[in-house]
Short mmCIF file of C-alpha atoms and ligand atoms in Angstrom, two decimals:
data_model
loop_
_atom_site.label_atom_id
_atom_site.label_comp_id
_atom_site.label_asym_id
_atom_site.label_seq_id
_atom_site.Cartn_x
_atom_site.Cartn_y
_atom_site.Cartn_z
CA UNK A 65 -12.97 19.07 6.49
CA UNK A 66 -9.29 19.75 5.74
CA UNK A 67 -7.16 20.89 2.79
CA UNK A 68 -3.70 19.63 3.55
CA UNK A 69 -0.30 20.45 1.54
CA UNK A 70 2.28 17.84 1.64
CA UNK A 71 5.52 19.38 1.04
CA UNK A 72 9.33 18.03 0.82
CA UNK A 73 11.22 19.90 3.64
CA UNK A 74 14.76 18.72 1.96
CA UNK A 75 16.13 18.54 -1.32
CA UNK A 76 13.19 16.08 -2.70
CA UNK A 77 13.03 12.50 -2.31
CA UNK A 78 11.75 12.50 1.06
CA UNK A 79 9.26 10.19 0.98
CA UNK A 80 6.47 12.39 0.03
CA UNK A 81 4.56 9.74 -1.90
CA UNK A 82 4.45 7.17 0.87
CA UNK A 83 2.93 9.90 3.10
CA UNK A 84 0.82 11.28 0.29
CA UNK A 85 -0.50 7.65 -0.34
CA UNK A 86 -1.13 7.27 3.54
CA UNK A 87 -3.22 10.62 3.86
CA UNK A 88 -4.91 9.97 0.50
CA UNK A 89 -7.18 7.70 2.32
CA UNK A 90 -8.79 10.30 4.11
CA UNK A 91 -8.84 12.78 0.91
CA UNK A 92 -11.28 13.06 -1.97
CA UNK A 93 -8.93 14.89 -4.44
CA UNK A 94 -5.44 14.49 -4.77
CA UNK A 95 -3.72 17.19 -6.76
CA UNK A 96 -0.13 17.80 -7.79
CA UNK A 97 0.58 21.30 -8.18
CA UNK A 98 3.82 21.88 -9.82
CA UNK A 99 7.06 20.18 -11.31
CA UNK A 100 6.58 17.63 -14.18
CA UNK A 101 7.98 14.20 -15.00
CA UNK A 102 11.08 14.98 -13.30
CA UNK A 103 9.50 13.76 -9.99
CA UNK A 104 9.86 9.85 -8.83
CA UNK A 105 7.47 8.96 -6.23
CA UNK A 106 7.52 5.64 -4.92
CA UNK A 107 4.39 3.89 -3.30
CA UNK A 108 4.81 0.13 -2.06
CA UNK A 109 1.49 -1.44 -1.29
CA UNK A 110 2.30 -4.76 0.09
CA UNK A 111 3.99 -6.85 -2.65
CA UNK A 112 3.50 -4.11 -5.17
CA UNK A 113 5.49 -1.34 -5.99
CA UNK A 114 4.51 1.96 -8.12
CA UNK A 115 6.60 4.71 -9.42
CA UNK A 116 4.94 7.88 -10.30
CA UNK A 117 6.45 10.73 -12.14
CA UNK A 118 3.65 12.76 -13.18
CA UNK A 119 0.37 11.21 -11.77
CA UNK A 120 -0.53 11.95 -8.06
CA UNK A 121 0.13 9.71 -5.66
CA UNK A 122 -3.43 8.73 -4.53
CA UNK A 123 -4.30 7.06 -7.32
CA UNK A 124 -3.77 3.80 -5.70
CA UNK A 125 -7.11 4.69 -3.23
CA UNK A 126 -10.15 3.52 -5.23
CA UNK A 127 -12.65 6.60 -5.91
CA UNK A 128 -10.12 9.49 -5.40
CA UNK A 129 -9.86 12.01 -8.01
CA UNK A 130 -6.22 12.57 -9.23
CA UNK A 131 -5.64 16.17 -10.55
CA UNK A 132 -2.28 17.43 -12.51
CA UNK A 133 -2.68 20.90 -11.70
CA UNK A 134 -2.36 24.03 -13.73
CA UNK A 135 1.63 24.72 -12.14
CA UNK A 136 2.78 21.52 -13.64
CA UNK A 137 4.44 20.77 -16.95
CA UNK A 138 3.56 17.64 -18.89
CA UNK A 139 5.22 15.57 -21.16
CA UNK A 140 2.33 14.19 -22.88
CA UNK A 141 4.33 10.79 -24.03
CA UNK A 142 5.36 10.25 -20.46
CA UNK A 143 1.83 10.69 -19.01
CA UNK A 144 0.24 8.40 -21.63
CA UNK A 145 3.11 5.65 -20.91
CA UNK A 146 2.71 6.04 -17.12
CA UNK A 147 -1.22 5.89 -17.52
CA UNK A 148 -0.79 2.79 -19.70
CA UNK A 149 1.54 1.23 -17.07
CA UNK A 150 -1.24 1.78 -14.41
CA UNK A 151 -4.34 0.43 -16.58
CA UNK A 152 -2.26 -2.39 -17.35
CA UNK A 153 -2.21 -3.28 -13.80
CA UNK A 154 -6.02 -2.79 -13.49
CA UNK A 155 -6.31 1.00 -12.12
CA UNK A 156 -9.04 3.06 -13.42
CA UNK A 157 -8.12 6.23 -15.35
CA UNK A 158 -11.28 7.87 -15.29
CA UNK A 159 -10.54 9.44 -12.10
CA UNK A 160 -7.52 11.53 -13.60
CA UNK A 161 -7.63 15.01 -14.75
CA UNK A 162 -5.52 17.13 -16.34
CA UNK A 163 -5.55 21.03 -16.41
CA UNK A 164 -6.06 22.71 -19.66
CA UNK A 165 -3.61 25.37 -18.43
CA UNK A 166 -0.83 22.99 -17.63
CA UNK A 167 2.29 23.47 -20.01
CA UNK A 168 3.52 21.04 -22.49
CA UNK A 169 6.84 19.69 -22.63
CA UNK A 170 7.98 19.31 -26.25
CA UNK A 171 10.93 17.60 -27.70
CA UNK A 172 12.87 21.05 -28.02
CA UNK A 173 12.55 21.52 -24.34
CA UNK A 174 14.19 17.97 -23.78
CA UNK A 175 17.01 18.79 -26.15
CA UNK A 176 17.82 21.99 -24.78
CA UNK A 177 17.93 20.80 -21.35
CA UNK A 178 20.46 18.32 -22.40
CA UNK A 179 22.38 20.86 -24.60
CA UNK A 180 22.52 23.47 -21.86
CA UNK A 181 23.48 21.37 -19.01
CA UNK A 182 26.29 20.01 -21.48
CA UNK A 183 27.36 23.40 -22.12
CA UNK A 184 27.75 24.34 -18.59
CA UNK A 185 30.59 22.01 -18.04
CA UNK A 186 31.67 22.03 -14.36
CA UNK A 187 28.64 24.67 -13.52
CA UNK A 188 25.98 22.01 -14.77
CA UNK A 189 22.97 21.87 -12.42
CA UNK A 190 22.70 18.24 -12.72
CA UNK A 191 19.14 18.18 -14.03
CA UNK A 192 17.12 15.34 -14.77
CA UNK A 193 16.97 16.14 -18.50
CA UNK A 194 13.25 16.12 -18.73
CA UNK A 195 12.91 19.47 -20.25
CA UNK A 196 11.62 21.15 -16.77
CA UNK A 197 13.80 24.21 -16.93
CA UNK A 198 13.38 25.21 -20.78
CA UNK A 199 9.55 24.18 -20.63
CA UNK A 200 8.91 26.97 -17.52
CA UNK A 201 11.25 29.40 -19.28
CA UNK A 202 8.78 29.51 -22.32
CA UNK A 203 5.77 29.38 -19.66
CA UNK A 204 7.41 32.71 -18.30
CA UNK A 205 8.27 34.25 -21.88
CA UNK A 206 4.64 33.52 -22.43
CA UNK A 207 5.38 31.55 -25.47
CA UNK A 208 4.65 28.10 -24.27
CA UNK A 209 2.39 25.63 -25.37
CA UNK A 210 -0.71 24.38 -22.73
CA UNK A 211 -2.70 21.20 -22.74
CA UNK A 212 -5.37 23.13 -24.47
CA UNK A 213 -3.50 24.10 -27.46
CA UNK A 214 -2.71 20.40 -27.97
CA UNK A 215 -6.61 19.81 -28.16
CA UNK A 216 -6.87 22.43 -31.19
CA UNK A 217 -4.83 21.47 -34.29
CA UNK A 218 -5.06 24.97 -35.65
CA UNK A 219 -3.95 26.63 -32.70
CA UNK A 220 -0.80 24.19 -32.12
CA UNK A 221 0.20 24.57 -35.88
CA UNK A 222 0.33 28.65 -35.38
CA UNK A 223 2.25 27.98 -32.29
CA UNK A 224 4.69 25.33 -33.54
CA UNK A 225 5.11 27.27 -36.88
CA UNK A 226 6.31 30.41 -34.91
CA UNK A 227 8.31 28.70 -32.02
CA UNK A 228 9.90 25.82 -33.86
CA UNK A 229 11.98 27.67 -36.49
CA UNK A 230 13.26 30.06 -33.25
CA UNK A 231 14.31 26.83 -31.15
CA UNK A 232 16.31 25.38 -34.43
CA UNK A 233 18.32 28.58 -34.83
CA UNK A 234 19.51 28.41 -31.00
CA UNK A 235 19.94 24.43 -31.05
CA UNK A 236 21.65 24.34 -34.45
CA UNK A 237 24.04 27.34 -34.21
CA UNK A 238 24.80 27.18 -30.47
CA UNK A 239 24.58 23.33 -29.95
CA UNK A 240 25.33 22.17 -33.19
CA UNK A 241 21.79 20.05 -32.69
CA UNK A 242 19.94 18.58 -35.77
CA UNK A 243 16.75 20.76 -36.31
CA UNK A 244 13.11 19.85 -35.21
CA UNK A 245 10.51 19.35 -38.15
CA UNK A 246 7.28 21.36 -37.13
CA UNK A 247 5.23 19.37 -39.26
CA UNK A 248 6.11 16.02 -37.69
CA UNK A 249 5.82 17.60 -34.08
CA UNK A 250 2.20 18.83 -35.07
CA UNK A 251 1.29 15.22 -36.25
CA UNK A 252 2.73 13.54 -33.20
CA UNK A 253 1.53 16.11 -30.40
CA UNK A 254 -2.13 16.48 -31.92
CA UNK A 255 -2.14 12.84 -31.74
CA UNK A 256 -1.41 13.27 -28.00
CA UNK A 257 -3.61 15.58 -27.57
CA UNK A 258 -6.65 13.59 -28.79
CA UNK A 259 -5.49 10.62 -26.71
CA UNK A 260 -5.59 13.10 -23.45
CA UNK A 261 -8.53 15.01 -24.58
CA UNK A 262 -10.63 12.90 -21.94
CA UNK A 263 -8.82 14.07 -19.07
CA UNK A 264 -8.32 17.87 -19.72
CA UNK A 265 -10.16 20.27 -17.75
CA UNK A 266 -10.74 23.43 -15.70
CA UNK A 267 -9.41 21.63 -12.72
CA UNK A 268 -9.48 25.04 -10.67
CA UNK A 269 -13.08 24.90 -10.95
CA UNK A 270 -13.34 21.34 -10.12
CA UNK A 271 -11.70 21.57 -6.88
CA UNK A 272 -13.47 24.87 -5.92
CA UNK A 273 -16.81 23.18 -6.42
CA UNK A 274 -15.43 19.99 -4.31
CA UNK A 275 -13.98 22.73 -1.61
CA UNK A 276 -17.77 24.27 -1.60
CA UNK A 277 -19.07 20.63 -1.17
CA UNK A 278 -16.43 20.10 2.24
CA UNK A 279 -14.43 17.92 0.14
CA UNK A 280 -10.97 17.07 1.49
CA UNK A 281 -7.99 18.22 -0.80
CA UNK A 282 -4.65 16.70 -0.74
CA UNK A 283 -2.10 18.81 -2.33
CA UNK A 284 0.96 16.94 -3.19
CA UNK A 285 4.40 18.52 -3.63
CA UNK A 286 6.98 17.13 -5.87
CA UNK A 287 10.66 18.07 -5.21
CA UNK A 288 11.67 19.84 -2.26
CA UNK A 289 12.06 23.61 -0.36
CA UNK A 290 15.74 23.48 -0.99
CA UNK A 291 15.07 22.87 -4.94
CA UNK A 292 12.28 25.75 -4.97
CA UNK A 293 13.01 28.48 -7.38
CA UNK A 294 12.61 31.12 -5.45
CA UNK A 295 13.59 29.94 -1.65
CA UNK A 296 15.90 27.01 -2.65
CA UNK A 297 19.77 26.68 -3.26
CA UNK A 298 19.27 28.79 -6.35
CA UNK A 299 20.91 28.07 -9.38
CA UNK A 300 20.80 24.50 -8.15
CA UNK A 301 17.25 24.28 -7.99
CA UNK A 302 14.47 23.05 -10.22
CA UNK A 303 12.21 25.59 -12.14
CA UNK A 304 9.01 25.46 -10.26
CA UNK A 305 7.79 26.32 -6.40
CA UNK A 306 7.67 23.15 -4.58
CA UNK A 307 7.11 25.00 -1.36
CA UNK A 308 3.75 25.34 0.25
CA UNK A 309 2.77 28.57 -1.62
CA UNK A 310 3.08 26.93 -4.90
CA UNK A 311 -0.12 24.74 -3.98
CA UNK A 312 -2.30 27.85 -4.63
CA UNK A 313 -0.53 29.30 -7.68
CA UNK A 314 -0.27 25.79 -9.08
CA UNK A 315 -3.56 25.20 -8.54
CA UNK A 316 -5.85 27.90 -8.91
CA UNK A 317 -7.08 27.95 -4.94
CA UNK A 318 -7.01 30.83 -2.60
CA UNK A 319 -4.66 30.52 0.48
CA UNK A 320 -7.76 30.75 2.68
CA UNK A 321 -8.56 27.07 1.81
CA UNK A 322 -5.65 25.34 3.07
CA UNK A 323 -5.89 24.27 6.78
CA UNK A 324 -2.61 22.05 7.03
CA UNK A 325 0.89 22.05 5.71
CA UNK A 326 2.64 18.80 6.62
CA UNK A 327 6.46 18.83 5.86
CA UNK A 328 8.22 15.50 4.96
CA UNK A 329 11.91 14.86 5.63
CA UNK A 330 14.09 11.94 6.04
CA UNK A 331 15.76 11.21 9.49
CA UNK A 332 18.82 12.06 7.37
CA UNK A 333 19.52 13.92 4.35
CA UNK A 334 20.07 13.12 0.42
CA UNK A 335 20.21 15.19 -2.69
CA UNK A 336 20.52 14.15 -6.32
CA UNK A 337 22.29 16.49 -8.53
CA UNK A 338 25.06 19.20 -8.27
CA UNK A 339 24.44 22.23 -5.34
CA UNK A 340 25.90 22.53 -1.74
CA UNK A 341 25.06 19.98 0.91
CA UNK A 342 26.94 20.79 4.10
CA UNK A 343 26.23 17.49 5.84
CA UNK A 344 27.37 15.31 2.88
CA UNK A 345 29.23 12.30 3.67
CA UNK A 346 31.44 10.73 1.40
CA UNK A 347 32.85 7.72 3.05
CA UNK A 348 31.64 4.56 4.77
CA UNK A 349 28.60 6.72 6.69
CA UNK A 350 27.66 7.97 3.19
CA UNK A 351 27.54 4.07 1.88
CA UNK A 352 25.68 2.88 5.22
CA UNK A 353 23.30 5.59 4.43
CA UNK A 354 22.69 4.86 0.47
CA UNK A 355 21.49 1.24 1.44
CA UNK A 356 22.82 -0.18 -1.83
CA UNK A 357 20.98 -3.44 -2.65
CA UNK A 358 17.76 -2.55 -0.79
CA UNK A 359 14.37 -1.75 -2.31
CA UNK A 360 14.60 1.53 -0.73
CA UNK A 361 18.40 2.02 -2.03
CA UNK A 362 19.09 5.86 -2.70
CA UNK A 363 19.33 5.86 -6.08
CA UNK A 364 17.09 8.22 -8.39
CA UNK A 365 13.89 6.89 -9.08
CA UNK A 366 13.74 9.04 -12.61
CA UNK A 367 17.30 9.19 -13.64
CA UNK A 368 19.02 5.99 -11.65
CA UNK A 369 21.83 8.37 -10.20
CA UNK A 370 22.99 7.55 -6.79
CA UNK A 371 21.86 9.92 -4.25
CA UNK A 372 24.39 12.02 -2.16
CA UNK A 373 23.65 11.35 1.54
CA UNK A 374 24.62 13.15 4.60
CA UNK A 375 23.31 13.81 8.26
CA UNK A 376 20.03 15.43 9.46
CA UNK A 377 20.53 19.59 8.89
CA UNK A 378 18.58 21.46 11.26
CA UNK A 379 19.41 24.72 9.76
CA UNK A 380 17.74 23.53 6.70
CA UNK A 381 14.69 21.92 8.66
CA UNK A 382 14.37 25.20 10.51
CA UNK A 383 14.45 27.23 7.09
CA UNK A 384 11.52 24.91 5.84
CA UNK A 385 9.18 25.39 8.59
CA UNK A 386 9.51 28.94 8.01
CA UNK A 387 9.18 29.36 4.41
CA UNK A 388 6.38 26.62 4.16
CA UNK A 389 4.65 27.61 7.36
CA UNK A 390 4.73 23.84 8.42
CA UNK A 391 2.25 22.63 10.85
CA UNK A 392 4.01 19.38 11.62
CA UNK A 393 6.59 17.06 10.15
CA UNK A 394 6.42 13.47 9.02
CA UNK A 395 10.24 11.73 9.61
CA UNK A 396 10.55 9.14 7.15
CA UNK A 397 13.02 6.15 6.68
CA UNK A 398 14.20 6.22 10.67
CA UNK A 399 14.79 2.37 10.14
CA UNK A 400 17.88 3.16 7.82
CA UNK A 401 19.53 4.44 11.08
CA UNK A 402 18.86 1.20 13.01
CA UNK A 403 22.41 0.21 12.88
CA UNK A 404 24.32 3.21 13.27
CA UNK A 405 26.54 3.06 16.55
CA UNK A 406 26.33 6.82 16.29
CA UNK A 407 24.23 9.38 14.71
CA UNK A 408 25.24 13.17 14.00
CA UNK A 409 22.79 16.14 13.43
CA UNK A 410 24.07 19.38 12.08
CA UNK A 411 22.70 21.96 14.91
CA UNK A 412 24.25 25.21 13.14
CA UNK A 413 26.88 26.01 10.50
CA UNK A 414 30.44 27.89 11.05
CA UNK A 415 31.11 30.16 8.28
CA UNK A 416 34.84 28.89 7.17
CA UNK A 417 35.95 32.46 6.04
CA UNK A 418 35.08 34.16 9.51
CA UNK A 419 34.22 31.60 12.22
CA UNK A 420 31.05 33.24 12.79
CA UNK A 421 28.14 30.65 13.81
CA UNK A 422 24.61 30.50 12.28
CA UNK A 423 21.42 29.00 13.34
CA UNK A 424 19.72 30.20 10.40
CA UNK A 425 20.14 29.45 6.63
CA UNK A 426 22.31 32.50 5.43
CA UNK A 427 20.34 34.56 2.91
CA UNK A 428 22.90 35.06 0.86
CA UNK A 429 23.38 31.75 -1.07
CA UNK A 430 26.84 32.78 -2.14
CA UNK A 431 27.54 31.93 1.64
CA UNK A 432 25.70 28.98 1.71
CA UNK A 433 28.79 27.15 -0.01
CA UNK A 434 31.18 28.17 2.77
CA UNK A 435 29.37 27.15 5.81
CA UNK A 436 30.66 23.83 7.53
CA UNK A 437 28.15 21.80 9.86
CA UNK A 438 28.56 21.89 13.57
CA UNK A 439 27.30 18.51 14.62
CA UNK A 440 25.55 17.07 17.83
CA UNK A 441 26.12 13.53 18.48
CA UNK A 442 23.68 10.92 19.50
CA UNK A 443 23.98 7.06 20.64
CA UNK A 444 22.37 4.71 17.89
CA UNK A 445 19.70 2.76 19.06
CA UNK A 446 20.86 -0.68 17.33
CA UNK A 447 17.65 -2.27 17.27
CA UNK A 448 15.15 -2.85 14.35
CA UNK A 449 12.18 -0.20 14.33
CA UNK A 450 10.35 -1.34 11.15
CA UNK A 451 7.79 -3.63 13.41
CA UNK A 452 7.22 -0.80 15.82
CA UNK A 453 3.54 0.72 15.93
CA UNK A 454 3.46 3.38 18.60
CA UNK A 455 5.59 6.06 19.62
CA UNK A 456 6.40 4.72 23.29
CA UNK A 457 7.86 1.27 21.69
CA UNK A 458 10.45 3.06 20.03
CA UNK A 459 14.04 2.68 21.54
CA UNK A 460 14.38 5.80 23.85
CA UNK A 461 17.50 6.74 22.19
CA UNK A 462 15.51 7.18 18.72
CA UNK A 463 12.60 8.91 20.78
CA UNK A 464 15.40 11.03 21.96
CA UNK A 465 16.35 11.73 18.34
CA UNK A 466 13.36 12.93 17.43
CA UNK A 467 12.44 15.03 20.20
CA UNK A 468 15.34 16.66 19.66
CA UNK A 469 14.50 17.42 15.94
CA UNK A 470 11.15 18.70 16.86
CA UNK A 471 12.68 20.80 19.51
CA UNK A 472 15.39 22.70 17.13
CA UNK A 473 12.74 22.82 14.33
CA UNK A 474 9.96 24.18 16.94
CA UNK A 475 7.91 22.14 14.95
CA UNK A 476 6.18 18.54 16.08
CA UNK A 477 6.87 15.54 14.59
CA UNK A 478 3.44 13.85 13.84
CA UNK A 479 4.21 10.68 11.95
CA UNK A 480 7.45 8.51 12.11
CA UNK A 481 7.80 6.26 8.95
CA UNK A 482 9.63 3.13 9.84
CA UNK A 483 9.32 1.14 6.28
CA UNK A 484 8.33 1.49 2.63
CA UNK A 485 4.77 0.09 3.25
CA UNK A 486 1.38 1.63 4.81
CA UNK A 487 1.54 -0.64 8.00
CA UNK A 488 5.17 0.58 8.73
CA UNK A 489 4.28 4.03 9.95
CA UNK A 490 4.11 5.35 13.87
CA UNK A 491 1.32 8.04 14.27
CA UNK A 492 2.10 10.29 17.15
CA UNK A 493 -0.46 12.65 16.57
CA UNK A 494 -3.50 13.04 13.47
CA UNK A 495 -1.36 15.62 11.45
CA UNK A 496 -4.75 16.43 9.90
CA UNK A 497 -6.77 16.79 13.02
CA UNK A 498 -4.42 17.16 15.55
CA UNK A 499 -3.58 20.65 17.55
CA UNK A 500 -2.78 23.15 15.10
CA UNK A 501 1.11 24.21 15.46
CA UNK A 502 1.22 27.76 17.57
CA UNK A 503 4.34 29.73 16.86
CA UNK A 504 6.83 29.91 20.00
CA UNK A 505 6.72 33.42 21.03
CA UNK A 506 9.91 35.19 20.05
CA UNK A 507 12.09 36.10 23.11
CA UNK A 508 13.44 39.38 21.46
CA UNK A 509 10.72 39.87 18.58
P1 GDP B 55 9.68 10.89 -2.91
O1 GDP B 55 9.99 11.63 -4.18
O2 GDP B 55 9.72 12.08 -1.80
O3 GDP B 55 8.19 10.61 -2.94
O4 GDP B 55 10.41 9.84 -2.43
P2 GDP B 55 11.15 8.62 -3.42
O5 GDP B 55 9.85 7.71 -3.86
O6 GDP B 55 11.84 9.46 -4.35
O7 GDP B 55 12.21 8.06 -2.28
C1 GDP B 55 11.99 7.47 -1.26
C2 GDP B 55 12.15 6.10 -1.19
O8 GDP B 55 12.32 5.47 0.41
C3 GDP B 55 11.36 5.13 -1.68
O9 GDP B 55 12.09 3.93 -2.14
C4 GDP B 55 10.18 4.88 -0.83
O10 GDP B 55 9.72 3.43 -1.19
C5 GDP B 55 11.20 4.51 0.55
N1 GDP B 55 10.85 4.62 1.52
C6 GDP B 55 9.79 5.62 2.32
N2 GDP B 55 9.35 5.75 3.52
C7 GDP B 55 10.29 4.91 3.98
C8 GDP B 55 10.59 4.42 5.24
O11 GDP B 55 10.22 5.01 6.26
N3 GDP B 55 11.82 3.46 5.51
C9 GDP B 55 12.16 2.92 4.56
N4 GDP B 55 13.14 1.93 4.46
N5 GDP B 55 12.10 3.16 3.03
C10 GDP B 55 11.00 4.24 2.81
P1 IMO B 56 10.75 14.17 -6.25
O1 IMO B 56 9.59 14.81 -6.45
C1 IMO B 56 14.96 15.06 -5.96
C2 IMO B 56 16.81 17.75 -8.80
C3 IMO B 56 17.70 17.38 -9.99
C4 IMO B 56 18.54 18.50 -10.23
C5 IMO B 56 17.61 19.66 -9.99
C6 IMO B 56 16.95 20.22 -11.20
O2 IMO B 56 11.18 12.72 -6.63
O3 IMO B 56 11.57 14.46 -4.75
P2 IMO B 56 15.30 19.49 -13.31
O4 IMO B 56 15.08 18.55 -13.89
O5 IMO B 56 14.08 19.63 -12.19
O6 IMO B 56 15.47 20.99 -13.64
O7 IMO B 56 16.43 19.30 -11.88
O8 IMO B 56 16.39 19.13 -9.24
N1 IMO B 56 15.53 17.23 -8.70
C7 IMO B 56 15.28 16.48 -7.77
N2 IMO B 56 15.91 16.08 -6.89
N3 IMO B 56 14.18 14.40 -6.28
C8 IMO B 56 13.21 15.07 -7.18
O9 IMO B 56 12.06 15.06 -7.39
C9 IMO B 56 13.63 16.10 -8.16
N4 IMO B 56 13.44 16.56 -9.28
C10 IMO B 56 14.23 17.50 -9.71
O10 IMO B 56 18.53 16.21 -9.89
O11 IMO B 56 19.76 18.88 -9.07
MG1 MG B 57 11.64 10.89 -5.57
#
């Protein structure tokens, strides 16, 4: 029995869904613990490609229960559309469970997200405009609408009658946006509640019962550590807790039930939206990494925006190992580096203002912006890796590259992904049952 968290160790889009799908085979329940329809998760099974925004990536394995946890924010319209897309393809939706405590993204949240972004001008965050920030803001202000409220017309009406006029003042006066009609929202969202009622339940109890029955729970993170509201590159973050700690608060289970935390990183790095990205490559290298035209091209799944691309950054990697307590890493998209003559890895930052060298991420975010990467260069392997099934068959240069990442991050690489499908995976050690990571003793504690 093992309860495992899969967490993005970079800026999101690390290939979490591929790894979640792979590991879901061993799980009984797959639960998403944060975020909303801002996520874009791709799973490729044979010739079929699935893109998930709200639904956990474990849904493709028959018989697995998939939970949308209380830490999520759910756009009911997007949820219903996504479920329809899956049932049209023959998937069984009776395995889907939605927490009654998850918050609901309302139309005024999406309008505010867009309006606030517009008003920020050059300081925009580059959000997905899915209403994520405003939904979580209402949750924290204790005036949000939860899934349970969608199921009770009287409560929904009371909440909307209080909330909509207040949002309208903000939208009309600050942003010149036409007002919303509370009565029309009530009709539309009560109907969504009716359609979703069959999925809504106490998911914390469901997971606790499963844990007592020694079932295996897989916690699927969305976004990534550097987009974490508390631990990421604030304010260029999302409004939830993608890092591993969020798996507990976002599902209602205690930390003692979690056995493993697996961090997912690309063999290089990408970011969508604004914010610092020290190893970003603007020119030909960025273009080569972007893989334009390929099925796995670096283009946002949710917004279609081209992703910013750059070299692997061990400073960020070490930080992710620390704040998530990673047991091991899955390195994805190694195959994208197959054609490079030379590959760089950022081993430390140099502060442009005073020349100091930093192996760890600066604690003051304001300093993050003034850091320039110091690179170590690796020869490319210039051979295709997508057919390789075990570690020893990987080109020596590729093994050297992976070993270097593991050493620098002080975290073993358990899985290497060399293509989008399940079979294009090299398992170095069992990420769930293999040896548990022991922290290297500090020399000068
Ligand atoms: P997620 O948000 O972390 O689940 O990742 P995305 O789905 O947004 O982006 C990952 C992209 O890379 C998708 O198109 C995947 O199909 C693809 N992908 C995942 N692993 C690999 C890999 O090892 N090699 C290649 N070429 N593509 C991969
Ligand atoms: P997955 O789960 C990559 C980014 C946005 C923006 C910032 C805030 O597929 O890895 P938001 O809409 O959340 O308020 O936007 O976060 N962002 C993501 N980037 N992958 C994601 O999800 C993301 N979800 C949000 O681009 O910079
Ligand atoms: Mg994604």
